Short mmCIF file of C-alpha atoms in Angstrom, two decimals:
data_model
loop_
_atom_site.label_atom_id
_atom_site.label_comp_id
_atom_site.label_asym_id
_atom_site.label_seq_id
_atom_site.Cartn_x
_atom_site.Cartn_y
_atom_site.Cartn_z
CA MET A 1 215.77 -28.55 212.59
CA PRO A 2 212.20 -29.72 213.13
CA ARG A 3 209.93 -27.27 214.85
CA ILE A 4 207.52 -28.72 217.40
CA THR A 5 204.54 -27.40 219.31
CA VAL A 6 203.98 -29.06 222.66
CA THR A 7 201.72 -28.20 225.55
CA VAL A 8 203.45 -28.91 228.84
CA ASP A 9 201.58 -28.52 232.12
CA GLY A 10 199.02 -26.30 230.42
CA ILE A 11 201.44 -23.96 228.64
CA GLN A 12 202.08 -24.19 224.90
CA TYR A 13 205.69 -24.11 223.72
CA GLU A 14 207.02 -23.83 220.18
CA GLU A 15 210.62 -24.95 219.91
CA GLU A 16 213.17 -26.07 217.37
CA VAL A 17 214.62 -29.41 218.39
CA GLU A 18 217.27 -31.76 217.14
CA PRO A 19 215.58 -35.05 216.14
CA ARG A 20 217.66 -36.99 218.65
CA LEU A 21 216.56 -34.85 221.60
CA LEU A 22 214.72 -37.03 224.12
CA LEU A 23 211.50 -35.74 225.62
CA VAL A 24 212.98 -35.89 229.11
CA HIS A 25 215.91 -33.69 228.05
CA PHE A 26 213.49 -31.30 226.37
CA LEU A 27 211.48 -31.04 229.59
CA ARG A 28 214.48 -30.63 231.87
CA ASP A 29 217.05 -28.73 229.80
CA ARG A 30 214.84 -26.60 227.56
CA LEU A 31 211.87 -25.93 229.79
CA GLY A 32 213.61 -26.23 233.16
CA LYS A 33 211.10 -28.79 234.38
CA THR A 34 213.57 -30.66 236.53
CA GLY A 35 210.78 -32.22 238.59
CA THR A 36 211.00 -35.12 236.13
CA PRO A 37 214.26 -36.94 236.92
CA ILE A 38 216.36 -39.24 234.74
CA GLY A 39 216.89 -42.48 236.61
CA CYS A 40 218.29 -45.30 234.54
CA ASP A 41 218.29 -44.07 230.93
CA THR A 42 217.44 -47.62 229.81
CA THR A 43 213.61 -47.63 229.92
CA ASN A 44 213.66 -49.64 233.13
CA CYS A 45 213.11 -47.50 236.18
CA GLY A 46 210.15 -45.29 235.28
CA ALA A 47 211.42 -42.28 237.27
CA CYS A 48 210.93 -40.07 234.19
CA THR A 49 207.28 -41.07 233.70
CA VAL A 50 205.02 -38.29 232.41
CA MET A 51 201.58 -38.27 230.79
CA LEU A 52 201.57 -37.96 227.01
CA ASP A 53 198.05 -37.23 225.79
CA GLY A 54 196.76 -38.66 229.03
CA LYS A 55 198.72 -41.93 229.04
CA SER A 56 201.82 -42.65 231.11
CA VAL A 57 205.07 -42.93 229.15
CA LYS A 58 208.74 -43.06 230.01
CA SER A 59 209.99 -39.72 228.74
CA CYS A 60 213.51 -41.09 228.24
CA SER A 61 212.04 -43.36 225.56
CA VAL A 62 210.16 -40.76 223.55
CA LEU A 63 211.77 -38.30 221.16
CA ALA A 64 210.72 -34.69 221.59
CA VAL A 65 209.71 -34.67 217.91
CA GLN A 66 207.33 -37.55 218.61
CA ALA A 67 205.55 -35.35 221.14
CA ASP A 68 204.83 -32.71 218.50
CA GLY A 69 201.22 -31.58 218.83
CA CYS A 70 200.77 -33.51 222.07
CA ASP A 71 199.80 -32.61 225.58
CA VAL A 72 202.37 -33.43 228.26
CA LEU A 73 201.67 -33.44 231.98
CA THR A 74 204.61 -33.65 234.38
CA ILE A 75 204.77 -33.88 238.15
CA GLU A 76 205.15 -30.09 238.16
CA GLY A 77 201.73 -29.66 236.59
CA LEU A 78 199.78 -31.71 239.14
CA ALA A 79 199.24 -29.12 241.85
CA GLY A 80 196.35 -26.70 241.48
CA ALA A 81 196.81 -23.05 240.57
CA ASP A 82 196.63 -22.20 244.27
CA GLY A 83 199.49 -24.57 245.00
CA GLN A 84 197.17 -27.19 246.46
CA TRP A 85 198.74 -30.61 246.05
CA HIS A 86 197.13 -33.31 243.97
CA PRO A 87 195.48 -35.90 246.29
CA MET A 88 198.08 -38.48 245.22
CA GLN A 89 200.92 -36.14 246.22
CA THR A 90 199.27 -35.66 249.60
CA ALA A 91 198.80 -39.41 249.97
CA PHE A 92 202.50 -40.08 249.24
CA HIS A 93 203.42 -37.43 251.81
CA GLU A 94 201.08 -38.73 254.48
CA GLU A 95 201.94 -42.41 254.00
CA HIS A 96 205.67 -41.68 253.94
CA ALA A 97 205.79 -43.40 250.54
CA LEU A 98 209.30 -42.20 249.79
CA GLN A 99 212.75 -42.17 251.26
CA CYS A 100 215.26 -40.72 248.82
CA GLY A 101 212.42 -39.46 246.62
CA PHE A 102 214.06 -40.11 243.28
CA CYS A 103 211.38 -42.49 242.02
CA THR A 104 208.51 -40.45 243.48
CA PRO A 105 207.57 -38.26 240.49
CA GLY A 106 207.30 -41.33 238.27
CA MET A 107 205.48 -43.34 240.92
CA ILE A 108 202.89 -40.61 241.34
CA MET A 109 202.35 -40.22 237.59
CA SER A 110 201.97 -44.00 237.16
CA ALA A 111 199.61 -44.19 240.13
CA ILE A 112 197.39 -41.50 238.64
CA ASP A 113 197.41 -43.30 235.29
CA LEU A 114 196.45 -46.54 237.03
CA LEU A 115 193.52 -44.88 238.79
CA ALA A 116 192.22 -43.44 235.54
CA GLU A 117 191.62 -47.03 234.43
CA ASN A 118 190.81 -48.59 237.76
CA PRO A 119 189.61 -46.09 240.38
CA ASP A 120 189.47 -48.70 243.13
CA PRO A 121 192.47 -50.99 242.62
CA SER A 122 193.31 -53.96 244.84
CA GLU A 123 196.80 -54.26 246.28
CA GLU A 124 197.66 -56.71 243.50
CA ALA A 125 196.35 -54.33 240.83
CA ILE A 126 198.42 -51.51 242.31
CA ARG A 127 201.58 -53.62 242.30
CA GLU A 128 200.94 -54.64 238.69
CA GLY A 129 200.08 -51.09 237.71
CA LEU A 130 203.40 -49.89 239.11
CA GLU A 131 205.51 -52.65 237.57
CA GLY A 132 207.21 -50.12 235.31
CA ASN A 133 208.48 -48.11 238.27
CA LEU A 134 211.39 -49.13 240.46
CA CYS A 135 211.98 -47.96 244.03
CA ARG A 136 215.24 -48.95 245.67
CA CYS A 137 214.41 -47.62 249.16
CA THR A 138 210.95 -48.36 250.43
CA GLY A 139 210.20 -51.96 249.59
CA TYR A 140 206.97 -50.61 248.04
CA CYS A 141 204.72 -51.19 251.08
CA ASN A 142 204.13 -47.53 251.83
CA ILE A 143 203.83 -46.74 248.14
CA VAL A 144 201.02 -49.29 247.77
CA ARG A 145 199.35 -47.85 250.88
CA ALA A 146 199.67 -44.34 249.47
CA VAL A 147 198.05 -45.32 246.18
CA ARG A 148 195.13 -46.85 248.10
CA ARG A 149 194.82 -43.68 250.13
CA GLY A 150 195.12 -41.51 247.04
CA ALA A 151 192.45 -43.59 245.31
CA GLN A 152 190.06 -43.11 248.17
CA ALA A 153 190.80 -39.41 248.41
CA MET A 154 190.26 -39.03 244.67
CA SER A 155 186.95 -40.86 244.80
CA GLY A 156 185.83 -38.52 247.52
CA GLN A 157 186.30 -40.90 250.40
CA SER A 158 188.84 -38.87 252.25
CA ALA A 159 188.46 -40.86 255.46
CA ALA A 160 191.44 -42.70 256.87
CA ALA A 161 192.31 -45.01 254.01
CA ASN A 162 195.15 -47.04 255.35
CA GLN A 163 193.14 -49.98 256.66
CA GLU A 164 193.01 -51.81 253.30
CA VAL A 165 196.67 -52.66 253.16
CA PRO A 166 197.91 -54.09 256.42
CA ALA A 167 201.04 -52.58 257.93
CA SER A 168 204.07 -54.81 257.59
CA MET B 1 223.31 -41.58 226.70
CA ILE B 2 222.27 -39.22 223.96
CA PRO B 3 221.69 -41.01 220.64
CA ALA B 4 223.96 -40.32 217.68
CA ALA B 5 222.51 -37.74 215.30
CA PHE B 6 220.04 -38.84 212.63
CA ASP B 7 217.63 -37.27 210.15
CA TYR B 8 213.95 -37.50 210.92
CA VAL B 9 210.95 -37.56 208.61
CA ARG B 10 207.29 -37.96 209.45
CA PRO B 11 205.39 -38.82 206.25
CA GLN B 12 201.64 -38.23 206.12
CA THR B 13 200.64 -41.37 204.21
CA LEU B 14 201.85 -44.94 203.91
CA GLU B 15 202.78 -44.30 200.29
CA GLU B 16 204.92 -41.32 201.27
CA ALA B 17 206.48 -43.39 204.04
CA ALA B 18 207.44 -46.15 201.60
CA MET B 19 208.96 -43.52 199.29
CA ALA B 20 210.84 -41.89 202.16
CA LEU B 21 212.22 -45.21 203.30
CA ALA B 22 213.36 -46.09 199.78
CA GLU B 23 215.05 -42.70 199.41
CA ALA B 24 216.70 -42.82 202.80
CA GLY B 25 218.68 -45.91 201.86
CA GLU B 26 219.93 -48.97 203.69
CA ASP B 27 220.85 -47.28 206.96
CA ALA B 28 217.40 -45.86 207.62
CA LYS B 29 215.12 -47.32 210.27
CA VAL B 30 211.37 -47.28 210.66
CA LEU B 31 210.22 -45.66 213.92
CA ALA B 32 206.80 -46.40 215.39
CA GLY B 33 206.49 -46.42 219.19
CA GLY B 34 210.24 -46.52 219.60
CA GLN B 35 210.19 -48.70 222.71
CA SER B 36 212.72 -51.14 221.27
CA LEU B 37 214.55 -48.74 218.96
CA LEU B 38 215.12 -45.79 221.29
CA PRO B 39 216.88 -47.85 223.97
CA LEU B 40 219.17 -49.22 221.24
CA LEU B 41 219.90 -45.69 220.00
CA ARG B 42 220.58 -44.43 223.51
CA LEU B 43 222.96 -47.28 224.20
CA ARG B 44 224.56 -46.49 220.83
CA LEU B 45 224.06 -50.05 219.68
CA SER B 46 222.41 -48.76 216.52
CA TYR B 47 223.37 -45.82 214.27
CA PRO B 48 220.64 -45.25 211.70
CA SER B 49 221.21 -42.41 209.25
CA SER B 50 217.57 -41.45 209.44
CA LEU B 51 214.31 -42.43 211.06
CA VAL B 52 211.05 -42.64 209.14
CA ASP B 53 208.32 -42.10 211.73
CA VAL B 54 205.24 -44.15 210.83
CA GLY B 55 203.73 -43.98 214.30
CA ARG B 56 200.87 -41.68 213.31
CA LEU B 57 199.87 -43.24 209.98
CA SER B 58 196.18 -44.07 210.24
CA GLU B 59 196.62 -46.94 207.73
CA LEU B 60 198.77 -48.74 210.28
CA HIS B 61 196.41 -48.37 213.22
CA GLY B 62 193.55 -50.45 214.49
CA VAL B 63 192.16 -53.97 214.63
CA ARG B 64 189.77 -55.31 212.00
CA ASP B 65 187.74 -58.50 211.87
CA GLU B 66 188.27 -59.76 208.31
CA GLY B 67 186.31 -63.00 208.40
CA ASP B 68 188.70 -65.92 208.76
CA HIS B 69 191.36 -63.77 210.39
CA VAL B 70 191.89 -60.64 212.46
CA PHE B 71 194.05 -57.89 210.97
CA ILE B 72 196.11 -55.96 213.50
CA GLY B 73 197.66 -52.76 212.13
CA ALA B 74 201.41 -52.66 212.70
CA ALA B 75 201.38 -49.37 214.63
CA THR B 76 198.55 -50.41 216.95
CA THR B 77 199.87 -50.02 220.48
CA HIS B 78 200.08 -52.99 222.84
CA TYR B 79 197.59 -51.14 225.02
CA ASP B 80 195.06 -50.96 222.19
CA VAL B 81 195.63 -54.62 221.26
CA VAL B 82 195.03 -55.77 224.84
CA HIS B 83 191.85 -53.67 225.08
CA SER B 84 190.47 -54.65 221.67
CA PRO B 85 187.21 -56.66 222.04
CA VAL B 86 187.94 -58.31 218.66
CA VAL B 87 191.38 -59.50 219.80
CA GLN B 88 190.02 -60.66 223.15
CA ALA B 89 187.22 -62.64 221.49
CA GLU B 90 188.94 -63.97 218.35
CA CYS B 91 192.63 -64.32 219.25
CA PRO B 92 192.87 -64.45 223.05
CA LEU B 93 196.43 -65.82 222.93
CA VAL B 94 197.55 -62.52 221.38
CA ALA B 95 195.81 -60.57 224.14
CA MET B 96 197.30 -62.81 226.86
CA ALA B 97 200.87 -62.52 225.61
CA THR B 98 200.62 -58.80 224.83
CA ALA B 99 199.40 -58.09 228.36
CA THR B 100 202.73 -59.47 229.65
CA VAL B 101 204.91 -57.26 227.42
CA ALA B 102 207.14 -54.98 229.56
CA ASP B 103 205.09 -52.56 231.68
CA PRO B 104 202.14 -50.16 231.32
CA GLN B 105 204.22 -47.21 230.10
CA VAL B 106 205.91 -49.30 227.39
CA ARG B 107 202.56 -50.84 226.38
CA HIS B 108 201.14 -47.34 225.91
CA ARG B 109 203.83 -46.48 223.33
CA GLY B 110 205.14 -49.77 221.98
CA THR B 111 203.43 -51.24 218.94
CA PHE B 112 202.36 -54.73 217.90
CA GLY B 113 204.11 -54.58 214.54
CA GLY B 114 207.18 -52.83 215.89
CA SER B 115 207.71 -55.51 218.47
CA LEU B 116 207.42 -58.25 215.83
CA ALA B 117 209.57 -56.46 213.24
CA HIS B 118 212.24 -56.01 215.92
CA ALA B 119 212.42 -59.85 215.79
CA ASP B 120 213.86 -60.26 219.26
CA PRO B 121 213.46 -63.95 220.15
CA ALA B 122 213.09 -62.87 223.81
CA GLY B 123 210.04 -60.78 222.88
CA ASP B 124 206.68 -62.32 223.74
CA LEU B 125 204.85 -61.82 220.46
CA PRO B 126 207.08 -63.69 217.96
CA ALA B 127 206.38 -67.06 219.62
CA VAL B 128 202.65 -66.34 219.43
CA ALA B 129 202.94 -65.38 215.76
CA VAL B 130 204.66 -68.65 214.85
CA ALA B 131 202.30 -70.73 217.00
CA LEU B 132 199.24 -69.24 215.29
CA ASP B 133 200.78 -69.17 211.78
CA CYS B 134 200.19 -65.44 211.36
CA ALA B 135 200.87 -63.72 208.04
CA PHE B 136 202.88 -60.49 207.84
CA VAL B 137 201.79 -57.84 205.33
CA ALA B 138 204.69 -55.72 204.06
CA ARG B 139 204.70 -52.78 201.63
CA SER B 140 207.48 -51.14 199.64
CA ALA B 141 207.57 -48.34 197.11
CA SER B 142 209.03 -50.60 194.42
CA GLY B 143 207.53 -54.00 195.14
CA GLY B 144 204.02 -53.18 196.27
CA GLU B 145 202.48 -55.40 198.91
CA ARG B 146 203.38 -58.98 199.83
CA GLU B 147 202.56 -61.46 202.56
CA ILE B 148 205.21 -63.29 204.54
CA PRO B 149 204.20 -66.35 206.59
CA ALA B 150 205.34 -66.32 210.21
CA SER B 151 207.39 -69.45 209.58
CA GLU B 152 209.58 -67.39 207.20
CA PHE B 153 209.40 -64.00 208.88
CA PHE B 154 211.98 -64.54 211.63
CA VAL B 155 215.26 -65.06 209.81
CA ASP B 156 217.77 -64.62 212.63
CA TYR B 157 218.40 -62.69 215.83
CA LEU B 158 216.85 -59.21 215.38
CA GLU B 159 216.51 -59.96 211.68
CA PRO B 160 213.05 -60.07 210.12
CA ALA B 161 212.43 -61.02 206.50
CA LEU B 162 211.69 -57.39 205.66
CA ARG B 163 213.77 -55.75 202.97
CA ALA B 164 215.43 -52.44 203.82
CA ASP B 165 212.73 -50.53 201.92
CA GLU B 166 209.77 -52.49 203.27
CA ILE B 167 207.34 -51.32 205.94
CA LEU B 168 205.30 -53.79 207.96
CA VAL B 169 201.67 -52.76 207.44
CA GLY B 170 200.02 -55.26 209.72
CA VAL B 171 199.62 -58.85 210.76
CA LYS B 172 196.85 -61.30 209.90
CA VAL B 173 196.05 -63.52 212.87
CA PRO B 174 194.04 -66.60 211.79
CA LYS B 175 190.94 -67.39 213.81
CA LEU B 176 191.27 -70.94 215.04
CA GLY B 177 187.56 -71.42 215.65
CA PRO B 178 185.74 -73.16 218.51
CA GLY B 179 187.17 -75.75 220.87
CA TRP B 180 190.55 -74.12 221.44
CA GLY B 181 192.08 -73.15 224.77
CA TYR B 182 195.03 -70.80 225.12
CA HIS B 183 197.78 -69.88 227.52
CA TYR B 184 201.00 -67.86 227.52
CA GLU B 185 203.43 -68.94 230.21
CA LYS B 186 206.31 -66.54 230.87
CA PHE B 187 209.20 -67.08 233.24
CA HIS B 188 211.20 -64.05 234.27
CA ARG B 189 212.97 -62.81 237.36
CA THR B 190 211.42 -59.38 237.76
CA ALA B 191 208.05 -57.99 236.75
CA GLN B 192 209.00 -56.02 233.66
CA SER B 193 211.98 -58.01 232.41
CA TRP B 194 212.31 -60.17 229.31
CA ALA B 195 211.21 -63.79 229.37
CA ILE B 196 214.05 -66.13 230.26
CA VAL B 197 211.84 -68.64 228.48
CA GLY B 198 208.20 -68.26 227.41
CA VAL B 199 205.68 -70.68 225.95
CA ALA B 200 202.65 -69.80 223.82
CA ALA B 201 200.19 -72.70 223.71
CA ALA B 202 196.94 -73.24 221.83
CA VAL B 203 195.18 -76.55 222.35
CA ARG B 204 192.06 -77.97 220.67
CA ARG B 205 190.11 -80.30 222.89
CA SER B 206 187.66 -83.01 221.95
CA ASN B 207 186.08 -85.69 224.14
CA GLY B 208 188.53 -85.13 226.99
CA SER B 209 191.63 -85.40 224.79
CA ILE B 210 193.95 -83.05 223.01
CA GLU B 211 193.18 -83.21 219.32
CA GLU B 212 195.64 -80.61 218.12
CA ALA B 213 198.25 -78.37 219.75
CA ARG B 214 200.25 -75.37 218.59
CA ILE B 215 203.22 -74.38 220.69
CA GLY B 216 205.65 -71.50 220.18
CA LEU B 217 208.77 -70.98 222.30
CA THR B 218 210.17 -67.61 223.35
CA ASN B 219 213.94 -67.19 223.80
CA MET B 220 214.94 -70.76 222.95
CA GLY B 221 217.15 -69.77 220.01
CA PRO B 222 217.96 -66.88 217.68
CA THR B 223 214.37 -66.99 216.38
CA PRO B 224 211.05 -68.07 217.90
CA VAL B 225 210.48 -71.78 217.33
CA ARG B 226 207.61 -74.23 217.19
CA ALA B 227 207.86 -77.21 219.55
CA SER B 228 206.83 -79.59 216.77
CA ALA B 229 207.83 -82.78 218.58
CA VAL B 230 205.54 -81.86 221.48
CA GLU B 231 202.70 -80.91 219.15
CA GLU B 232 202.95 -84.34 217.57
CA ALA B 233 203.23 -86.18 220.88
CA LEU B 234 200.23 -84.37 222.34
CA ARG B 235 197.86 -85.51 219.60
CA GLY B 236 195.24 -87.78 221.22
CA THR B 237 196.62 -87.34 224.74
CA PRO B 238 193.90 -87.54 227.41
CA ILE B 239 193.47 -84.43 229.55
CA THR B 240 193.74 -85.83 233.06
CA VAL B 241 193.29 -84.04 236.33
CA PRO B 242 196.37 -84.58 238.50
CA VAL B 243 195.79 -85.85 242.03
CA PRO B 244 196.20 -82.92 244.46
CA GLY B 245 199.48 -83.28 246.29
CA GLY B 246 200.37 -86.17 244.04
CA GLY B 247 203.65 -84.55 243.07
CA ASN B 248 205.37 -85.63 239.90
CA GLY B 249 205.16 -89.35 240.62
CA GLY B 250 201.83 -90.31 239.06
CA PRO B 251 201.21 -90.97 235.40
CA ASP B 252 200.83 -87.73 233.48
CA PRO B 253 200.68 -88.23 229.72
CA ILE B 254 200.73 -84.50 229.04
CA ARG B 255 203.93 -84.07 231.00
CA ASP B 256 205.46 -86.99 229.17
CA ALA B 257 204.50 -85.45 225.83
CA CYS B 258 206.11 -82.16 226.85
CA GLY B 259 209.42 -83.88 227.55
CA GLU B 260 210.60 -83.10 224.02
CA ALA B 261 209.92 -79.35 224.30
CA ALA B 262 213.59 -78.44 223.93
CA ALA B 263 214.23 -80.80 221.00
CA GLY B 264 215.92 -79.03 218.11
CA THR B 265 216.35 -75.73 219.95
CA SER B 266 219.59 -73.80 220.47
CA PRO B 267 218.91 -71.63 223.51
CA PRO B 268 221.29 -68.78 224.34
CA ALA B 269 223.54 -68.43 227.38
CA ASP B 270 223.35 -65.14 229.22
CA LEU B 271 223.33 -63.54 232.65
CA HIS B 272 220.06 -65.24 233.56
CA ALA B 273 220.45 -68.79 232.31
CA GLN B 274 222.66 -71.35 230.65
CA PRO B 275 221.30 -73.39 227.73
CA ASP B 276 220.69 -76.52 229.82
CA TYR B 277 218.63 -74.54 232.31
CA ARG B 278 216.61 -73.03 229.47
CA ARG B 279 215.97 -76.53 228.09
CA HIS B 280 214.72 -77.56 231.52
CA LEU B 281 212.51 -74.48 231.68
CA ALA B 282 211.11 -75.20 228.22
CA ARG B 283 209.93 -78.64 229.35
CA VAL B 284 208.42 -77.42 232.62
CA LEU B 285 206.81 -74.30 231.17
CA THR B 286 205.43 -76.14 228.14
CA HIS B 287 203.77 -78.60 230.50
CA ARG B 288 202.24 -75.73 232.48
CA ALA B 289 201.15 -73.86 229.38
CA VAL B 290 199.55 -76.91 227.77
CA LEU B 291 197.74 -77.89 230.99
CA SER B 292 196.42 -74.35 231.41
CA ALA B 293 195.35 -74.17 227.78
CA ALA B 294 193.74 -77.60 227.90
CA ARG B 295 191.68 -76.63 230.93
CA ALA B 296 190.90 -73.07 229.87
#
């Protein structure tokens, strides 16, 4: 069996994996990182989104062997060492950007990826940036608001950020 | 679902990859980004005996300006294609269509060559490749390197003109030169879904008229097709500005020329559309694409 070395949330792992093992199964079943859920299993919903070498990917559509030598960041690796939430996690909490919460880990990872490219996205840019993530509860309004708020918090403007996207 | 078991090799050079593919036999598949292949494996629609992972081969990565054409390495990700200044400047139609492929996560992993070699007529890039008359560079351990014109590359549904032991190295996209406008018009129900129908249009303008047009259709048959009848009809057509609010009543020579967009096509029937609806879409979307390209 191939042997892979992967860094996940800052810790390096060396594991033997079957070639057909999906990255999401590796994260959940081998490493116990169940913060990354499996939503659709068909590359549609984006719930399993993680960062692979700094870029968002759907971990149900990557083989663990393809991640050999790579750096993976999951939702579980976002908080600081002191347990302090990432500003985007706080923004999702404060804007009530979730109901059932199943899509949330993927939404947050995609939102952070979006902001890496565009630190001050318009509502349209946010909706396009999140097109690979499905939410069946919220209707997206609060998610878009949360990303705006998270963007402002991350750029140091921690003031009330919810004026940009009107309430609906 | 968990894919059926397969062997996995990750060669270090293109030469090794060609050897590995030849040794692995007919049931082997080439893996690059895996964004088309892995869903098929998970749904158990495909059972390859082994995967030859070419995703990291440096020979297959990157975009190069080679004079009269742009060479796009087969394993260059959609993300890198969209962000390539050379692609944006020299083949904007490729950048436009690639930006509509799936969603950001898939564009980070999925590759230009992989998407084309998958030969899905609902994919956005095959129609662009036939519209621009791209050339496909393929390599095998036994036969060396050869070029396949786009008009011969798409043989049938999910069937490219690649032999079982051939690896797609890259694609040559001809530079069309000055005077051309471009547009990719995609019609789909939800943001990340496949095109129900798509139209890739390149139009050369001169003195207020269309001098030459190249039009490729997405999902109007088992392979991407050129709308040749429309290309012919558009030659010499004046580019008019429709009267605002004028509806469809006034004379519109471009719309008339696009009336034959579905000629010679055999569109599929599926959950989203019946063939007659796709033919209707082809006419409407070709009109939109040509207008946008003519005014770009």
